[in-house]
Tab-separated table of C-alpha atoms in Angstrom:
chain	number	residue	atom	x	y	z
N	1	GLN	CA	-0.024	-0.001	0.044
N	2	LYS	CA	1.317	3.324	-0.986
N	3	GLU	CA	1.662	5.969	1.784
N	4	VAL	CA	-0.316	8.608	-0.132
N	5	GLU	CA	-2.634	7.528	-2.937
N	6	GLN	CA	-4.345	9.720	-5.491
N	7	ASN	CA	-6.367	8.881	-8.574
N	8	SER	CA	-4.121	9.847	-11.532
N	9	GLY	CA	-7.098	11.014	-13.650
N	10	PRO	CA	-7.503	12.919	-15.781
N	11	LEU	CA	-10.427	14.607	-14.059
N	12	SER	CA	-12.291	16.666	-16.552
N	13	VAL	CA	-14.707	19.288	-15.416
N	14	PRO	CA	-16.473	22.239	-17.314
N	15	GLU	CA	-15.605	25.700	-16.657
N	16	GLY	CA	-17.496	27.132	-13.664
N	17	ALA	CA	-18.074	23.667	-12.179
N	18	ILE	CA	-16.635	22.473	-8.764
N	19	ALA	CA	-13.588	20.151	-9.101
N	20	SER	CA	-13.129	17.565	-6.289
N	21	LEU	CA	-9.679	16.109	-5.815
N	22	ASN	CA	-9.157	13.311	-3.296
N	23	CYS	CA	-6.179	11.741	-1.373
N	24	THR	CA	-5.873	8.976	1.075
N	25	TYR	CA	-2.959	8.267	3.347
N	26	SER	CA	-1.852	5.151	5.287
N	27	ASP	CA	-0.140	6.710	8.397
N	28	ARG	CA	-2.898	7.202	10.891
N	29	GLY	CA	-0.717	9.566	12.953
N	30	SER	CA	0.027	12.096	10.173
N	31	GLN	CA	-0.547	15.627	11.212
N	32	SER	CA	0.176	17.955	8.359
N	33	PHE	CA	-1.349	17.758	4.867
N	34	PHE	CA	-0.468	19.839	1.810
N	35	TRP	CA	-1.861	20.530	-1.750
N	36	TYR	CA	0.635	21.528	-4.402
N	37	ARG	CA	-0.357	22.462	-8.024
N	38	GLN	CA	2.109	21.661	-10.788
N	39	TYR	CA	1.698	23.043	-14.277
N	40	SER	CA	3.154	21.065	-17.106
N	41	GLY	CA	7.000	21.687	-17.235
N	42	LYS	CA	6.998	23.670	-13.991
N	43	SER	CA	7.814	22.866	-10.445
N	44	PRO	CA	5.199	22.396	-7.648
N	45	GLU	CA	3.533	25.284	-6.070
N	46	LEU	CA	2.146	25.130	-2.589
N	47	ILE	CA	-1.600	26.286	-2.663
N	48	MET	CA	-3.053	24.927	0.552
N	49	PHE	CA	-2.122	23.257	3.932
N	50	ILE	CA	-4.355	21.964	6.652
N	51	TYR	CA	-3.641	20.556	10.028
N	52	SER	CA	-6.927	20.186	11.775
N	53	ASN	CA	-10.094	18.090	10.964
N	54	GLY	CA	-12.635	19.923	8.936
N	55	ASP	CA	-12.519	22.487	6.210
N	56	LYS	CA	-10.089	25.346	5.386
N	57	GLU	CA	-11.036	27.772	2.838
N	58	ASP	CA	-8.808	30.172	0.701
N	59	GLY	CA	-10.527	31.977	-2.080
N	60	ARG	CA	-11.758	29.451	-4.603
N	61	PHE	CA	-9.990	26.469	-2.792
N	62	THR	CA	-11.312	24.505	0.176
N	63	ALA	CA	-9.208	21.788	1.728
N	64	GLN	CA	-11.219	19.132	3.647
N	65	LEU	CA	-9.454	16.699	6.313
N	66	ASN	CA	-10.942	13.673	7.863
N	67	LYS	CA	-8.292	12.037	10.004
N	68	ALA	CA	-10.629	9.236	11.151
N	69	SER	CA	-11.013	8.217	7.431
N	70	GLN	CA	-7.447	9.167	6.583
N	71	TYR	CA	-8.773	11.286	3.737
N	72	VAL	CA	-7.965	14.740	2.581
N	73	SER	CA	-9.435	16.478	-0.371
N	74	LEU	CA	-9.278	19.690	-2.224
N	75	LEU	CA	-12.334	21.514	-3.788
N	76	ILE	CA	-11.878	24.105	-6.486
N	77	ARG	CA	-14.993	26.221	-6.954
N	78	ASP	CA	-15.789	28.052	-10.216
N	79	SER	CA	-13.126	26.092	-12.020
N	80	GLN	CA	-11.135	27.935	-14.718
N	81	PRO	CA	-9.186	26.732	-17.670
N	82	SER	CA	-6.163	28.084	-15.892
N	83	ASP	CA	-6.670	25.672	-13.069
N	84	SER	CA	-5.700	22.763	-15.511
N	85	ALA	CA	-2.672	21.163	-13.868
N	86	THR	CA	-1.526	18.278	-11.803
N	87	TYR	CA	-2.553	18.413	-8.068
N	88	LEU	CA	-0.173	16.862	-5.620
N	89	CYS	CA	-1.139	15.713	-2.235
N	90	ALA	CA	1.580	15.689	0.327
N	91	VAL	CA	1.540	14.237	3.959
N	92	SER	CA	4.069	14.704	6.817
N	93	PRO	CA	4.241	11.296	8.406
N	94	SER	CA	4.256	10.784	12.178
N	95	TYR	CA	7.478	8.834	12.113
N	96	ASN	CA	9.294	11.824	10.546
N	97	THR	CA	7.646	15.234	10.760
N	98	ASP	CA	10.481	16.870	8.876
N	99	LYS	CA	9.645	15.156	5.556
N	100	LEU	CA	6.820	15.127	3.026
N	101	ILE	CA	5.538	12.139	1.207
N	102	PHE	CA	3.949	12.929	-2.087
N	103	GLY	CA	1.110	11.265	-3.992
N	104	THR	CA	1.651	10.776	-7.709
N	105	GLY	CA	-0.825	13.495	-8.460
N	106	THR	CA	-4.164	13.993	-10.131
N	107	ARG	CA	-4.440	15.651	-13.434
N	108	LEU	CA	-7.222	18.129	-13.741
N	109	GLN	CA	-8.556	19.304	-17.022
N	110	VAL	CA	-11.043	22.251	-17.104
N	111	PHE	CA	-12.658	22.675	-20.487
N	112	PRO	CA	-14.417	25.835	-21.694
T	1	LYS	CA	12.110	38.027	-1.519
T	2	ALA	CA	13.772	35.801	-4.241
T	3	GLY	CA	12.570	32.183	-4.562
T	4	VAL	CA	14.494	28.972	-4.606
T	5	THR	CA	17.021	28.775	-7.492
T	6	GLN	CA	18.521	25.824	-9.077
T	7	THR	CA	21.414	25.546	-11.444
T	8	PRO	CA	21.818	24.305	-14.149
T	9	ARG	CA	18.283	24.008	-15.538
T	10	TYR	CA	19.093	21.505	-18.202
T	11	LEU	CA	21.935	18.913	-18.343
T	12	ILE	CA	22.710	16.125	-20.757
T	13	LYS	CA	25.159	13.469	-19.682
T	14	THR	CA	26.269	10.023	-20.836
T	15	ARG	CA	26.100	6.727	-18.834
T	16	GLY	CA	28.946	6.486	-16.228
T	17	GLN	CA	29.463	10.198	-15.831
T	18	GLN	CA	28.819	12.080	-12.696
T	19	VAL	CA	26.848	15.337	-12.166
T	20	THR	CA	26.588	17.973	-9.563
T	21	LEU	CA	23.400	20.068	-9.108
T	22	SER	CA	23.137	23.184	-7.117
T	23	CYS	CA	20.301	24.803	-5.060
T	24	SER	CA	20.160	28.097	-3.291
T	25	PRO	CA	17.153	28.360	-0.830
T	26	ILE	CA	14.978	31.186	-0.053
T	27	SER	CA	16.846	33.764	2.212
T	28	GLY	CA	16.421	32.630	5.833
T	29	HIS	CA	15.412	29.103	5.025
T	30	ARG	CA	17.737	26.577	6.637
T	31	SER	CA	16.252	23.259	5.460
T	32	VAL	CA	16.836	22.013	1.836
T	33	SER	CA	15.114	18.908	0.598
T	34	TRP	CA	15.820	17.303	-2.782
T	35	TYR	CA	13.444	15.180	-4.844
T	36	GLN	CA	13.556	13.128	-8.039
T	37	GLN	CA	10.474	13.432	-10.289
T	38	THR	CA	9.750	11.043	-13.068
T	39	PRO	CA	6.536	10.253	-14.955
T	40	GLY	CA	6.186	6.794	-13.650
T	41	GLN	CA	7.230	7.252	-9.995
T	42	GLY	CA	6.098	10.820	-9.275
T	43	LEU	CA	8.004	12.849	-6.663
T	44	GLN	CA	10.421	10.843	-4.646
T	45	PHE	CA	12.355	12.064	-1.691
T	46	LEU	CA	16.097	12.025	-1.844
T	47	PHE	CA	17.410	13.641	1.187
T	48	GLU	CA	16.956	16.696	3.494
T	49	TYR	CA	19.714	18.907	4.904
T	50	PHE	CA	19.490	21.217	7.887
T	51	SER	CA	22.337	23.280	9.236
T	52	GLU	CA	24.831	21.455	7.099
T	53	THR	CA	23.723	17.942	8.345
T	54	GLN	CA	21.712	15.383	6.500
T	55	ARG	CA	18.600	14.953	8.601
T	56	ASN	CA	16.628	12.553	6.390
T	57	LYS	CA	17.469	10.192	3.593
T	58	GLY	CA	15.116	8.456	1.102
T	59	ASN	CA	15.538	5.086	-0.457
T	60	PHE	CA	18.053	5.839	-3.230
T	61	PRO	CA	21.448	4.098	-3.700
T	62	GLY	CA	24.679	5.527	-2.493
T	63	ARG	CA	25.384	6.947	-5.931
T	64	PHE	CA	23.293	9.778	-4.810
T	65	SER	CA	24.811	12.133	-2.299
T	66	GLY	CA	24.502	15.716	-1.229
T	67	ARG	CA	25.845	18.320	1.054
T	68	GLN	CA	24.820	21.589	2.465
T	69	PHE	CA	27.096	24.619	3.080
T	70	SER	CA	27.133	27.228	5.895
T	71	ASN	CA	25.030	29.605	3.800
T	72	SER	CA	22.457	26.946	3.368
T	73	ARG	CA	23.178	26.510	-0.288
T	74	SER	CA	23.022	22.761	-1.109
T	75	GLU	CA	24.450	20.481	-3.851
T	76	MET	CA	23.525	16.902	-4.784
T	77	ASN	CA	25.823	14.726	-6.733
T	78	VAL	CA	25.076	11.672	-8.720
T	79	SER	CA	27.826	9.339	-9.726
T	80	THR	CA	28.156	6.642	-12.332
T	81	LEU	CA	25.016	7.879	-14.097
T	82	GLU	CA	22.368	5.291	-15.413
T	83	LEU	CA	19.834	5.855	-18.040
T	84	GLY	CA	17.040	5.472	-15.251
T	85	ASP	CA	18.607	8.611	-13.590
T	86	SER	CA	16.958	10.651	-16.270
T	87	ALA	CA	14.479	12.914	-14.278
T	88	LEU	CA	13.603	16.256	-13.068
T	89	TYR	CA	15.431	17.039	-9.850
T	90	LEU	CA	13.678	19.427	-7.615
T	91	CYS	CA	15.021	21.287	-4.703
T	92	ALA	CA	12.729	22.610	-1.895
T	93	SER	CA	13.422	24.974	0.985
T	94	SER	CA	11.570	25.615	4.198
T	95	LEU	CA	11.966	27.375	7.532
T	96	GLU	CA	13.421	25.677	10.516
T	97	GLU	CA	10.197	24.638	12.078
T	98	ALA	CA	7.982	24.598	9.104
T	99	VAL	CA	7.080	21.741	6.843
T	100	GLU	CA	5.753	23.894	4.145
T	101	GLN	CA	8.267	23.544	1.345
T	102	PHE	CA	8.790	25.823	-1.564
T	103	PHE	CA	10.183	24.453	-4.707
T	104	GLY	CA	12.731	25.691	-7.085
T	105	PRO	CA	12.410	25.412	-10.916
T	106	GLY	CA	14.198	22.087	-11.109
T	107	THR	CA	17.056	20.744	-13.127
T	108	ARG	CA	16.090	18.410	-15.924
T	109	LEU	CA	18.879	15.708	-16.333
T	110	THR	CA	18.844	13.597	-19.379
T	111	VAL	CA	21.345	10.532	-19.402
T	112	LEU	CA	22.182	9.222	-22.791
């Protein structure tokens, strides 16, 4: 079992819709969770982080964390073609809080 | 504040050669992590340095090594290059106590 799992996609949504990206992790003691966006040919860019159960909103982005289910998600409201990218979920494991374990990413395509 | 810089941006080497990549973190950041990114494996952690000491190491062979200097700049070295080492090598920096990592543009290494 991979430590951090994501559906590779592509996830295709129409412009203006809500895109929902999901991530599961295996280490129940993980405390820190991150979402990075990576455009093709570019490096990952941090867009959200969440530490507590529940929702955290930042503009059009909402991160949701459910530690009991070992599940973290990213919602993108009013999706735009410029949101088309690969979204990487990263988790800081309990056995080493100084490092990040990344999922393989979900490719999002927003079509006009 | 300037971001993370990496040099060179592109490298072409042949099997058996060695290569050194350089990373300058964001000013004030003392932790530098290195990752290898390939289409099949995603982002894989190589190692992390803090205050000139390797604090964490991923599951890579001993051909991969690194170091950090007193000004927090870091280098990674790969010896006896193999075709499978072709990848995007990313460096990320973070503050001492923060896990949020900020990535540089990467060095794309091609091994022929």
